[in-house]
Amino acid sequence: MRGIYVFLIITILCLGFMYMVEAGKVPYLKPKRFTPYVIINPYAYRNYYEIPEDENSTLERMLSIAKDLGFEGIGVYGLEGWMAENRLPLILDLIEDYGFEALIYINWLDLTRNVTDPDCWDQTGFPYNQTQVNAFLNYVGNISLIARDYVCVKGYVVQYPHWKGEKLNEWWFHVVNSTEYKENLQRIINRIHSIDPEREIYLSNDMIEHHFVSDFHESSRVPYDFANITGFGFSCYSTKLNRYLDDLDYYYKFFKDMSKKYASGKVVFSEWGFKTNPYGNIEGRVRDEKEKAEWIKKVVEHTKPWDCPVCYFMLHDFPKEDNNDWGIITDNLTLKPSAYAFKEKLNANKEWYEDPLFFGIVLFLIILGIFAFYLVYKSF
């Protein structure tokens, strides 16, 4: 009888250990947090309020494809459209049904205008126009009120507002040394945190490599010391392919160090991607779909050891932006060669010790075997 009690205690201890490993609470056995995400944004290929009859089934097919390719998370982009059309619960329901994690991307907008007005993307209302700031606070508050009810939502990626085409002296005046900039950005963070305090909040520097002709030293001079943040996000699109992987490592270390200094040490690789369209910005440009697939494989392999979500921009193309073909599926939802690159790398077999749950089961069986041997030994 005593042996049964010992067995039950060992079972409980092993199950507890498996839980602790899965939750990342055991030093040196913490599972890597590399989580492949893909971003979706219907408003990249259609106009606001013009919802196709088959869009719900299209979204389901997209999520099904993303699941099959091996993605574990969905980046929800274009929040202004989801909110304007009252469809944010729809996509979060679908994401939850398919078993994905979700990150909510929040970009500054002038919400005193209708989202159909291109001027609503004008960044210059932040931080001085308090009417715009208050409208935006209401907007992020409403997003948080919806998102907090969904288990799938991992957190929020709040993009630093920036002045497009700014001169260096304007950058220093309006961003780096601006008390109003920091105060109002803190208000945005606080609004999300007050409504959804359990979720992670990342401040992300979007397209940092595009500012000041790739002068990272200057464009990274944004404020970092904020309350109620989990860490920082960063995008990194290639400008020169021969140094892209080195740039990734530099960015990852830089923002990881900043997060350790000012927050929890966590980061999110919030955007990366490749396009073949020769027009528009140079960032992310490759020759053809074959080279795009090759570089996707390189980046996935390179970032697998990273301790963060890694978010590809995006599942589908972005025809509204110079017909940029960032996507890995066609308009007909068939797979491009770049999609097969993800499928190959994300579905590759893991070593048994990389799966915390399986590791715990193996450990349990080992302990069970030792206990059985002990019982046999005691019987002689």
PDB file of C-alpha atoms in Angstrom, residues 133-307:
ATOM      1  CA  VAL A 133      -4.561  62.022 -29.256  1.00  0.00           C
ATOM      2  CA  ASN A 134      -7.832  61.699 -27.325  1.00  0.00           C
ATOM      3  CA  ALA A 135      -9.583  60.137 -30.316  1.00  0.00           C
ATOM      4  CA  PHE A 136      -6.750  57.625 -30.605  1.00  0.00           C
ATOM      5  CA  LEU A 137      -6.945  56.829 -26.891  1.00  0.00           C
ATOM      6  CA  ASN A 138     -10.632  55.974 -27.290  1.00  0.00           C
ATOM      7  CA  TYR A 139      -9.742  53.817 -30.300  1.00  0.00           C
ATOM      8  CA  VAL A 140      -7.074  51.733 -28.513  1.00  0.00           C
ATOM      9  CA  GLY A 141      -9.342  51.474 -25.483  1.00  0.00           C
ATOM     10  CA  ASN A 142     -12.104  49.975 -27.624  1.00  0.00           C
ATOM     11  CA  ILE A 143      -9.637  47.529 -29.193  1.00  0.00           C
ATOM     12  CA  SER A 144      -8.481  46.429 -25.745  1.00  0.00           C
ATOM     13  CA  LEU A 145     -12.054  45.966 -24.497  1.00  0.00           C
ATOM     14  CA  ILE A 146     -12.586  43.427 -27.301  1.00  0.00           C
ATOM     15  CA  ALA A 147      -9.167  41.743 -27.266  1.00  0.00           C
ATOM     16  CA  ARG A 148      -9.075  41.127 -23.508  1.00  0.00           C
ATOM     17  CA  ASP A 149     -11.863  38.548 -23.821  1.00  0.00           C
ATOM     18  CA  TYR A 150      -9.818  36.282 -26.114  1.00  0.00           C
ATOM     19  CA  VAL A 151      -7.367  33.721 -24.780  1.00  0.00           C
ATOM     20  CA  CYS A 152      -5.544  33.672 -28.124  1.00  0.00           C
ATOM     21  CA  VAL A 153      -4.386  37.282 -27.795  1.00  0.00           C
ATOM     22  CA  LYS A 154      -0.791  37.232 -26.615  1.00  0.00           C
ATOM     23  CA  GLY A 155      -0.294  40.979 -26.640  1.00  0.00           C
ATOM     24  CA  TYR A 156      -0.121  44.290 -28.469  1.00  0.00           C
ATOM     25  CA  VAL A 157       2.530  45.698 -30.788  1.00  0.00           C
ATOM     26  CA  VAL A 158       2.333  49.487 -30.551  1.00  0.00           C
ATOM     27  CA  GLN A 159       4.308  51.160 -33.322  1.00  0.00           C
ATOM     28  CA  TYR A 160       6.255  54.289 -32.409  1.00  0.00           C
ATOM     29  CA  PRO A 161       4.596  57.211 -34.237  1.00  0.00           C
ATOM     30  CA  HIS A 162       7.118  58.812 -36.578  1.00  0.00           C
ATOM     31  CA  TRP A 163       7.235  61.774 -38.929  1.00  0.00           C
ATOM     32  CA  LYS A 164       7.732  60.526 -42.481  1.00  0.00           C
ATOM     33  CA  GLY A 165      10.451  62.343 -44.395  1.00  0.00           C
ATOM     34  CA  GLU A 166      11.538  64.319 -41.350  1.00  0.00           C
ATOM     35  CA  LYS A 167      14.839  66.104 -41.250  1.00  0.00           C
ATOM     36  CA  LEU A 168      17.297  65.178 -38.538  1.00  0.00           C
ATOM     37  CA  ASN A 169      16.753  68.388 -36.549  1.00  0.00           C
ATOM     38  CA  GLU A 170      12.963  67.820 -36.700  1.00  0.00           C
ATOM     39  CA  TRP A 171      13.440  64.239 -35.513  1.00  0.00           C
ATOM     40  CA  TRP A 172      15.362  65.432 -32.476  1.00  0.00           C
ATOM     41  CA  PHE A 173      12.865  68.203 -31.740  1.00  0.00           C
ATOM     42  CA  HIS A 174       9.604  66.267 -32.236  1.00  0.00           C
ATOM     43  CA  VAL A 175      10.652  62.808 -31.020  1.00  0.00           C
ATOM     44  CA  VAL A 176      13.985  62.447 -29.243  1.00  0.00           C
ATOM     45  CA  ASN A 177      13.768  65.528 -27.019  1.00  0.00           C
ATOM     46  CA  SER A 178       9.993  65.993 -26.962  1.00  0.00           C
ATOM     47  CA  THR A 179       8.326  65.794 -23.556  1.00  0.00           C
ATOM     48  CA  GLU A 180       4.916  65.683 -25.256  1.00  0.00           C
ATOM     49  CA  TYR A 181       5.949  62.713 -27.404  1.00  0.00           C
ATOM     50  CA  LYS A 182       6.900  60.574 -24.440  1.00  0.00           C
ATOM     51  CA  GLU A 183       3.955  61.671 -22.279  1.00  0.00           C
ATOM     52  CA  ASN A 184       1.318  60.941 -24.916  1.00  0.00           C
ATOM     53  CA  LEU A 185       2.872  57.638 -25.942  1.00  0.00           C
ATOM     54  CA  GLN A 186       2.797  56.653 -22.258  1.00  0.00           C
ATOM     55  CA  ARG A 187      -0.902  57.553 -22.181  1.00  0.00           C
ATOM     56  CA  ILE A 188      -1.541  55.136 -25.063  1.00  0.00           C
ATOM     57  CA  ILE A 189       0.346  52.365 -23.274  1.00  0.00           C
ATOM     58  CA  ASN A 190      -1.484  53.085 -20.030  1.00  0.00           C
ATOM     59  CA  ARG A 191      -4.885  52.979 -21.722  1.00  0.00           C
ATOM     60  CA  ILE A 192      -4.219  49.476 -23.047  1.00  0.00           C
ATOM     61  CA  HIS A 193      -2.702  48.307 -19.771  1.00  0.00           C
ATOM     62  CA  SER A 194      -5.548  49.668 -17.645  1.00  0.00           C
ATOM     63  CA  ILE A 195      -8.111  47.673 -19.645  1.00  0.00           C
ATOM     64  CA  ASP A 196      -6.060  44.535 -20.376  1.00  0.00           C
ATOM     65  CA  PRO A 197      -3.365  44.402 -17.674  1.00  0.00           C
ATOM     66  CA  GLU A 198      -2.459  40.733 -18.144  1.00  0.00           C
ATOM     67  CA  ARG A 199      -1.341  41.065 -21.768  1.00  0.00           C
ATOM     68  CA  GLU A 200       2.089  41.920 -23.101  1.00  0.00           C
ATOM     69  CA  ILE A 201       2.725  45.336 -24.676  1.00  0.00           C
ATOM     70  CA  TYR A 202       5.644  45.863 -27.043  1.00  0.00           C
ATOM     71  CA  LEU A 203       6.802  49.213 -28.417  1.00  0.00           C
ATOM     72  CA  SER A 204       7.978  48.591 -31.954  1.00  0.00           C
ATOM     73  CA  ASN A 205      10.226  50.697 -34.168  1.00  0.00           C
ATOM     74  CA  ASP A 206       8.713  50.142 -37.593  1.00  0.00           C
ATOM     75  CA  MET A 207      10.917  50.522 -40.712  1.00  0.00           C
ATOM     76  CA  ILE A 208      13.777  51.875 -38.627  1.00  0.00           C
ATOM     77  CA  GLU A 209      16.188  51.052 -41.443  1.00  0.00           C
ATOM     78  CA  HIS A 210      14.301  53.436 -43.721  1.00  0.00           C
ATOM     79  CA  HIS A 211      14.864  56.600 -41.654  1.00  0.00           C
ATOM     80  CA  PHE A 212      17.787  58.931 -42.386  1.00  0.00           C
ATOM     81  CA  VAL A 213      19.214  56.808 -45.204  1.00  0.00           C
ATOM     82  CA  SER A 214      19.711  53.771 -42.957  1.00  0.00           C
ATOM     83  CA  ASP A 215      21.378  55.765 -40.156  1.00  0.00           C
ATOM     84  CA  PHE A 216      20.473  53.330 -37.377  1.00  0.00           C
ATOM     85  CA  HIS A 217      22.376  55.343 -34.789  1.00  0.00           C
ATOM     86  CA  GLU A 218      20.055  58.323 -35.250  1.00  0.00           C
ATOM     87  CA  SER A 219      16.789  56.556 -36.021  1.00  0.00           C
ATOM     88  CA  SER A 220      17.085  54.324 -32.948  1.00  0.00           C
ATOM     89  CA  ARG A 221      17.140  57.382 -30.674  1.00  0.00           C
ATOM     90  CA  VAL A 222      13.565  56.996 -29.546  1.00  0.00           C
ATOM     91  CA  PRO A 223      12.556  57.071 -25.871  1.00  0.00           C
ATOM     92  CA  TYR A 224      12.656  53.661 -24.194  1.00  0.00           C
ATOM     93  CA  ASP A 225      11.934  54.256 -20.513  1.00  0.00           C
ATOM     94  CA  PHE A 226       8.179  53.640 -20.325  1.00  0.00           C
ATOM     95  CA  ALA A 227       6.038  52.080 -17.638  1.00  0.00           C
ATOM     96  CA  ASN A 228       3.768  49.070 -18.274  1.00  0.00           C
ATOM     97  CA  ILE A 229       5.636  47.666 -21.262  1.00  0.00           C
ATOM     98  CA  THR A 230       6.870  44.114 -21.713  1.00  0.00           C
ATOM     99  CA  GLY A 231       9.637  44.954 -24.142  1.00  0.00           C
ATOM    100  CA  PHE A 232      10.394  46.203 -27.639  1.00  0.00           C
ATOM    101  CA  GLY A 233       9.667  45.168 -31.187  1.00  0.00           C
ATOM    102  CA  PHE A 234      11.565  45.860 -34.363  1.00  0.00           C
ATOM    103  CA  SER A 235      11.152  45.401 -38.075  1.00  0.00           C
ATOM    104  CA  CYS A 236      14.108  44.611 -40.292  1.00  0.00           C
ATOM    105  CA  TYR A 237      13.835  44.497 -44.063  1.00  0.00           C
ATOM    106  CA  SER A 238      16.925  43.886 -46.141  1.00  0.00           C
ATOM    107  CA  THR A 239      18.617  46.825 -47.850  1.00  0.00           C
ATOM    108  CA  LYS A 240      21.705  44.820 -48.810  1.00  0.00           C
ATOM    109  CA  LEU A 241      21.231  41.071 -48.883  1.00  0.00           C
ATOM    110  CA  ASN A 242      24.904  40.312 -48.335  1.00  0.00           C
ATOM    111  CA  ARG A 243      24.713  41.800 -44.839  1.00  0.00           C
ATOM    112  CA  TYR A 244      21.083  41.093 -43.962  1.00  0.00           C
ATOM    113  CA  LEU A 245      21.674  38.255 -41.501  1.00  0.00           C
ATOM    114  CA  ASP A 246      24.306  40.367 -39.721  1.00  0.00           C
ATOM    115  CA  ASP A 247      21.783  43.224 -39.520  1.00  0.00           C
ATOM    116  CA  LEU A 248      19.235  40.850 -37.997  1.00  0.00           C
ATOM    117  CA  ASP A 249      21.670  39.814 -35.291  1.00  0.00           C
ATOM    118  CA  TYR A 250      22.571  43.444 -34.567  1.00  0.00           C
ATOM    119  CA  TYR A 251      18.930  44.517 -34.300  1.00  0.00           C
ATOM    120  CA  TYR A 252      18.000  41.546 -32.141  1.00  0.00           C
ATOM    121  CA  LYS A 253      20.845  42.174 -29.704  1.00  0.00           C
ATOM    122  CA  PHE A 254      20.230  45.944 -29.624  1.00  0.00           C
ATOM    123  CA  PHE A 255      16.541  45.674 -28.771  1.00  0.00           C
ATOM    124  CA  LYS A 256      17.074  42.700 -26.462  1.00  0.00           C
ATOM    125  CA  ASP A 257      19.587  44.795 -24.506  1.00  0.00           C
ATOM    126  CA  MET A 258      17.179  47.737 -24.427  1.00  0.00           C
ATOM    127  CA  SER A 259      14.420  45.478 -23.159  1.00  0.00           C
ATOM    128  CA  LYS A 260      16.668  44.087 -20.424  1.00  0.00           C
ATOM    129  CA  LYS A 261      17.500  47.646 -19.392  1.00  0.00           C
ATOM    130  CA  TYR A 262      14.009  49.157 -19.482  1.00  0.00           C
ATOM    131  CA  ALA A 263      11.525  46.254 -19.399  1.00  0.00           C
ATOM    132  CA  SER A 264      11.357  42.461 -19.026  1.00  0.00           C
ATOM    133  CA  GLY A 265      14.033  41.487 -21.530  1.00  0.00           C
ATOM    134  CA  LYS A 266      11.497  40.231 -24.072  1.00  0.00           C
ATOM    135  CA  VAL A 267      11.358  41.332 -27.716  1.00  0.00           C
ATOM    136  CA  VAL A 268       9.289  40.617 -30.804  1.00  0.00           C
ATOM    137  CA  PHE A 269      10.629  40.584 -34.373  1.00  0.00           C
ATOM    138  CA  SER A 270       7.536  42.416 -35.540  1.00  0.00           C
ATOM    139  CA  GLU A 271       8.053  42.564 -39.313  1.00  0.00           C
ATOM    140  CA  TRP A 272      10.227  41.057 -42.015  1.00  0.00           C
ATOM    141  CA  GLY A 273       9.574  39.990 -45.564  1.00  0.00           C
ATOM    142  CA  PHE A 274      10.645  39.908 -49.188  1.00  0.00           C
ATOM    143  CA  LYS A 275       9.132  41.169 -52.436  1.00  0.00           C
ATOM    144  CA  THR A 276      10.111  40.823 -56.096  1.00  0.00           C
ATOM    145  CA  ASN A 277       8.406  43.985 -57.368  1.00  0.00           C
ATOM    146  CA  PRO A 278      11.212  46.352 -58.491  1.00  0.00           C
ATOM    147  CA  TYR A 279       9.188  49.507 -57.786  1.00  0.00           C
ATOM    148  CA  GLY A 280       8.774  51.402 -54.540  1.00  0.00           C
ATOM    149  CA  ASN A 281      11.149  51.140 -51.606  1.00  0.00           C
ATOM    150  CA  ILE A 282      14.269  49.005 -51.882  1.00  0.00           C
ATOM    151  CA  GLU A 283      13.696  47.295 -48.523  1.00  0.00           C
ATOM    152  CA  GLY A 284      13.066  43.568 -48.840  1.00  0.00           C
ATOM    153  CA  ARG A 285      13.632  43.457 -52.598  1.00  0.00           C
ATOM    154  CA  VAL A 286      14.834  40.235 -54.228  1.00  0.00           C
ATOM    155  CA  ARG A 287      15.150  39.195 -57.885  1.00  0.00           C
ATOM    156  CA  ASP A 288      12.398  36.609 -58.184  1.00  0.00           C
ATOM    157  CA  GLU A 289      10.215  34.163 -56.302  1.00  0.00           C
ATOM    158  CA  LYS A 290      12.991  31.557 -56.236  1.00  0.00           C
ATOM    159  CA  GLU A 291      15.348  33.940 -54.431  1.00  0.00           C
ATOM    160  CA  LYS A 292      12.508  34.978 -52.137  1.00  0.00           C
ATOM    161  CA  ALA A 293      11.993  31.344 -51.105  1.00  0.00           C
ATOM    162  CA  GLU A 294      15.727  30.852 -50.544  1.00  0.00           C
ATOM    163  CA  TRP A 295      15.936  33.898 -48.289  1.00  0.00           C
ATOM    164  CA  ILE A 296      12.870  32.873 -46.317  1.00  0.00           C
ATOM    165  CA  LYS A 297      14.584  29.567 -45.548  1.00  0.00           C
ATOM    166  CA  LYS A 298      17.737  31.397 -44.469  1.00  0.00           C
ATOM    167  CA  VAL A 299      15.891  33.775 -42.159  1.00  0.00           C
ATOM    168  CA  VAL A 300      13.765  31.057 -40.542  1.00  0.00           C
ATOM    169  CA  GLU A 301      16.837  28.942 -39.836  1.00  0.00           C
ATOM    170  CA  HIS A 302      18.742  31.983 -38.598  1.00  0.00           C
ATOM    171  CA  THR A 303      16.029  33.111 -36.176  1.00  0.00           C
ATOM    172  CA  LYS A 304      14.994  29.715 -34.784  1.00  0.00           C
ATOM    173  CA  PRO A 305      17.406  30.083 -31.838  1.00  0.00           C
ATOM    174  CA  TRP A 306      15.899  33.482 -30.983  1.00  0.00           C
ATOM    175  CA  ASP A 307      13.762  33.825 -27.896  1.00  0.00           C
TER     176      ASP A 307
END
